[in-house]
Coordinates of C-alpha atoms in Angstrom, one line a residue:
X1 CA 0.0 0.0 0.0
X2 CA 1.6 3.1 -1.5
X3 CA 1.5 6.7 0.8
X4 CA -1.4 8.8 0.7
X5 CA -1.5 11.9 -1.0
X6 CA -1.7 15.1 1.4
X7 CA -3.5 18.6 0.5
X8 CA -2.8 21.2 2.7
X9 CA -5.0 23.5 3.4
X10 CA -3.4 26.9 5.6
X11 CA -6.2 28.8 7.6
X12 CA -3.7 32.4 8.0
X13 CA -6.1 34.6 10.1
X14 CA -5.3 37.8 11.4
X15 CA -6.8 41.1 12.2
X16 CA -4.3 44.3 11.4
X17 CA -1.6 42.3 10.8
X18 CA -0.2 44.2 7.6
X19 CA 2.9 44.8 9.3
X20 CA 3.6 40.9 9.0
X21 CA 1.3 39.6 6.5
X22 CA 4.0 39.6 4.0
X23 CA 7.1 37.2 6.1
X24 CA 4.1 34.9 6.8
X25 CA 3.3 34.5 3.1
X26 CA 7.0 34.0 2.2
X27 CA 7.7 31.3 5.2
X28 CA 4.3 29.3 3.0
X29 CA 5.9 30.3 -0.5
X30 CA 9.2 28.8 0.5
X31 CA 8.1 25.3 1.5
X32 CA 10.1 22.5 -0.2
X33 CA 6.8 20.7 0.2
X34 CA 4.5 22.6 -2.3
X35 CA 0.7 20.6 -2.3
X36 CA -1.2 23.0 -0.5
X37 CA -3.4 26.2 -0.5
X38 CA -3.7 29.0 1.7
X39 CA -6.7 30.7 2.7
X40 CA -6.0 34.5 4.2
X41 CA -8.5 36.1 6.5
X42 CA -8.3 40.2 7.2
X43 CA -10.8 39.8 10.1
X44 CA -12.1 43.6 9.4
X45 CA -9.2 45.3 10.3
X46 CA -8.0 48.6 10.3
X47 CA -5.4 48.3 8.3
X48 CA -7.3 46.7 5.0
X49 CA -5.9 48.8 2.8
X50 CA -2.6 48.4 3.5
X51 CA -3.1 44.5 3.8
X52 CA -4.9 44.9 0.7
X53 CA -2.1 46.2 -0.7
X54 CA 0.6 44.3 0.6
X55 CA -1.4 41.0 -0.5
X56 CA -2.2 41.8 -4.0
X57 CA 0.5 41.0 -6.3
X58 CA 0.7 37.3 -4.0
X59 CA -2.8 36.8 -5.5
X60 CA -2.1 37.9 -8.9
X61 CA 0.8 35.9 -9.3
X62 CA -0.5 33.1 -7.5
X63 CA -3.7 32.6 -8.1
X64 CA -5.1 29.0 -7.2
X65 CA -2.3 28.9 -4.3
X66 CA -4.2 31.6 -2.2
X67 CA -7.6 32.8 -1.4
X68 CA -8.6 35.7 0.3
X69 CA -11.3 36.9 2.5
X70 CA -12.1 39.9 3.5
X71 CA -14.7 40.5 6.7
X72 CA -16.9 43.5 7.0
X73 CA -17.2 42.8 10.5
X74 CA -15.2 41.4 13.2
X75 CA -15.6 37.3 13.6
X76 CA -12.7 36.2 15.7
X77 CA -10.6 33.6 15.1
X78 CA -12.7 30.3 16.1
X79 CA -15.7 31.5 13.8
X80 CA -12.9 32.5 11.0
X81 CA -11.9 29.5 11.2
X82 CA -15.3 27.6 10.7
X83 CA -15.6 30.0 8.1
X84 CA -12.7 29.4 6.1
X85 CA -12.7 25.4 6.1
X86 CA -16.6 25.9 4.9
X87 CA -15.4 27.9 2.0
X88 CA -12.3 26.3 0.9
X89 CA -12.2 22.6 2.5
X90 CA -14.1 20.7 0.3
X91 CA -12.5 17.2 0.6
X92 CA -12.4 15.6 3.4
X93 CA -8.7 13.9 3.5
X94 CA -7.5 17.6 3.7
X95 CA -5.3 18.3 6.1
X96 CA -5.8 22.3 8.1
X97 CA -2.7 24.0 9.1
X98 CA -4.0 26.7 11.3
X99 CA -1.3 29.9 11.2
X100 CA -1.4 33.2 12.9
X101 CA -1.2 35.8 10.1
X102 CA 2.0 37.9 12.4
X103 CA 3.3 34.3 12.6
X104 CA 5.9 32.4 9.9
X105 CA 6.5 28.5 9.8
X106 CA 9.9 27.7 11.1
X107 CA 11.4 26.5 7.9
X108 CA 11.3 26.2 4.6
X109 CA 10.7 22.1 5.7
X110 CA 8.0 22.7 8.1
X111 CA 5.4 21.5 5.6
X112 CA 7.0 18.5 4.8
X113 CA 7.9 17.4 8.3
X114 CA 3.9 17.8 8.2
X115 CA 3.6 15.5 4.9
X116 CA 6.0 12.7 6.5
X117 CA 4.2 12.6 9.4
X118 CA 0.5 12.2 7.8
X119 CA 1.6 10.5 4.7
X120 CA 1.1 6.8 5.9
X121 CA -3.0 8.3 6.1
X122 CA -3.0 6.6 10.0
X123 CA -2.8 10.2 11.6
X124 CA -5.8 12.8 12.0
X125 CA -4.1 15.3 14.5
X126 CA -0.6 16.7 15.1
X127 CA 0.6 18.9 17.5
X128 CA 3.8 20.1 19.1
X129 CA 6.7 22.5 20.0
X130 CA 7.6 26.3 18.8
X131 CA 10.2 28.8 18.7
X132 CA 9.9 32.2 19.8
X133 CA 10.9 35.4 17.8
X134 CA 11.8 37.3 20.6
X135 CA 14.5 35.2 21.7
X136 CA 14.3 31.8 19.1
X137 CA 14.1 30.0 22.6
X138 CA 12.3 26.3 21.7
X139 CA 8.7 26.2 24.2
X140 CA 8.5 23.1 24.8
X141 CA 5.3 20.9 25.5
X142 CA 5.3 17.6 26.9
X143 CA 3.4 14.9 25.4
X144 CA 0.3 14.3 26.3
X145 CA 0.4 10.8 27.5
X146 CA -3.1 8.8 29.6
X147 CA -6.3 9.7 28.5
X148 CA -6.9 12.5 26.1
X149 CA -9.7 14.4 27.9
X150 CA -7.8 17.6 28.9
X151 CA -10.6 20.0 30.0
X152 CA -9.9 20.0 33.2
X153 CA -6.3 19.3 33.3
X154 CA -2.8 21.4 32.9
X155 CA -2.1 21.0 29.4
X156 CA -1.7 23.3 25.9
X157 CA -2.4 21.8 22.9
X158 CA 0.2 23.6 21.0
X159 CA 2.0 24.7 17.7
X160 CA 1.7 24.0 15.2
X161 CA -1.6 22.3 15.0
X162 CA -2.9 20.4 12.4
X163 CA -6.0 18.0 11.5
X164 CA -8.0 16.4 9.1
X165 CA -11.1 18.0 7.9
X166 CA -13.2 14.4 8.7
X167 CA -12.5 14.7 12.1
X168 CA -13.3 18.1 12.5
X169 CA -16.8 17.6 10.3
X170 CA -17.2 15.7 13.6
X171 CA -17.6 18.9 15.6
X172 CA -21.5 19.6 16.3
X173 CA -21.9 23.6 15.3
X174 CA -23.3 24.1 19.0
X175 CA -19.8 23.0 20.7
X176 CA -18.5 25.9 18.9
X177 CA -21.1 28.1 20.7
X178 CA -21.0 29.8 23.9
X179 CA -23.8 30.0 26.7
X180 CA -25.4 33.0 25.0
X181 CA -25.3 31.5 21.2
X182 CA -22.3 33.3 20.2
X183 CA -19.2 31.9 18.7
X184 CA -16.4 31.7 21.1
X185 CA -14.2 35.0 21.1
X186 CA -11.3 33.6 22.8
X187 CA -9.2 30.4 22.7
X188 CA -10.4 29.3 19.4
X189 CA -7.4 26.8 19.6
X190 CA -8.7 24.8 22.5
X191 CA -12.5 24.7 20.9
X192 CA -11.2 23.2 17.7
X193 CA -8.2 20.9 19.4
X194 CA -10.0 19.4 21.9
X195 CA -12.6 17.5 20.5
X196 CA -10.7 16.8 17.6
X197 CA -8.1 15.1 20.0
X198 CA -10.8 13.0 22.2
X199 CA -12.7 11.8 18.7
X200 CA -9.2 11.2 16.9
X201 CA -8.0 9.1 19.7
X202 CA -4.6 8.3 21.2
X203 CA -3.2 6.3 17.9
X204 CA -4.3 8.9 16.1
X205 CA -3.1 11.9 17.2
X206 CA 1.2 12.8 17.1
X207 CA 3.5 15.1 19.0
X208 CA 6.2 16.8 16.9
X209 CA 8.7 17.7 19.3
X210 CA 10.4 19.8 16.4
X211 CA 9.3 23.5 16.1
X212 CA 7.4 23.9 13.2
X213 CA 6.3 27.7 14.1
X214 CA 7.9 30.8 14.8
X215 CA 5.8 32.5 17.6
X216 CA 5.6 36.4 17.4
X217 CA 5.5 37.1 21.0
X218 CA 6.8 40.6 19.8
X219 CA 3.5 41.9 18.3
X220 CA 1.9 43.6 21.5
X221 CA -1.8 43.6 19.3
X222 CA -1.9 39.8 19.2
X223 CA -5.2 38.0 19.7
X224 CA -3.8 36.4 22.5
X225 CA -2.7 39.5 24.4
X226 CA -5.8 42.2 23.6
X227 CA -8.1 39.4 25.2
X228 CA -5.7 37.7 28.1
X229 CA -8.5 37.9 30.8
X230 CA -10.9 36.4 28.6
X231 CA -8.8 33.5 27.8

């Protein structure tokens, strides 16, 4: 039995990110691994133009590699997300690479460290280790080893995560609702990764202890910051 053949699809949301829309684009363009799409979300910034800008002659020049969407009102990442893999995710052996759009994949290899891991078509779900950029320090993650419900436990599911669209087609549209009916604002990682990692299983699911992400923990408007409390 020969390996399967692996379509990436990269979900690069970001809000006012023109100041590092272009690296991220470049550290995708620059894979040696090259089957895969991206799918760039300007979650109704303030900075369109500029993005718009900035973005433009990467469509024109490549234009079944990357699709664009603009928002005319804020989403936030998780409902991004949904909306992205409803547009552009059509089969359901693709594989989602979710990617800050202020962040950049490692290296130029990170995509096909991706494709040897998911190649043998036994794996639904990776995750693992990142660098920073403020300091290239490696943040390490352990793997997660026992049982895979992490709700109520110490553990980050963390970059660079990846999974197959069957497994998240899974996900009931209500889980990805909060108490009042609205899609979750804040930790759109954990609402997508854990269910995906309790459905996928234990033999499903791998840790990369490589990085295969460059963190900007140098952008002071990241998600991750403007809504700490929240998270």
């Amino acid at each position: 039995m020969g390996d399967t053949i692996v379509h990436f699809k990269i979900v690069v949301c970001g809000r006012n990110a023109s100041l590092y829309i272009q690296r991220c684009l470049e550290s995708i363009l620059n894979q040696t691994y090259t089957d895969y799409q991206i799918i760039c979300i300007d979650d109704a910034s303030e900075d369109v133009e500029e993005f718009t800008e900035i973005i433009k002659p990467y469509i024109e020049k490549y234009p079944e590699k990357i699709k664009v969407i603009y928002n005319t009102e804020r989403l936030y990442p998780l409902r991004n997300h949904v909306k992205a893999i409803a547009a552009f995710c059509k089969n359901k052996e693709d594989v989602v690479v979710t990617v800050d759009a202020d962040d950049t994949l490692f290296s130029k290899n990170s995509l096909r460290r991706l494709y040897e891991v998911y190649k043998s078509g036994e794996v639904w779900m990776t995750y693992g280790n990142y660098a920073s950029e403020s300091n290239g320090e490696i943040r390490k993650v352990h793997e997660i080893e026992g049982d895979l419900d992490r709700r109520n436990k110490e553990s980050y599911i963390s970059h660079l995560r990846t999974f197959k669209k069957h497994i998240y087609d899974k996900i009931e549209l209500e889980d990805f609702l909060d108490t009042d009916g609205d899609y979750f604002k804040v930790a759109a990682d954990l609402v997508l990764m854990f269910p995906i990692m309790e459905m996928a299983g234990k033999e499903r699911v791998r840790y990369i202890p490589e990085p295969l992400l460059l963190y900007n923990d140098l952008n002071i408007h990241g998600e991750s910051r403007l809504f700490l409390s929240e998270q």
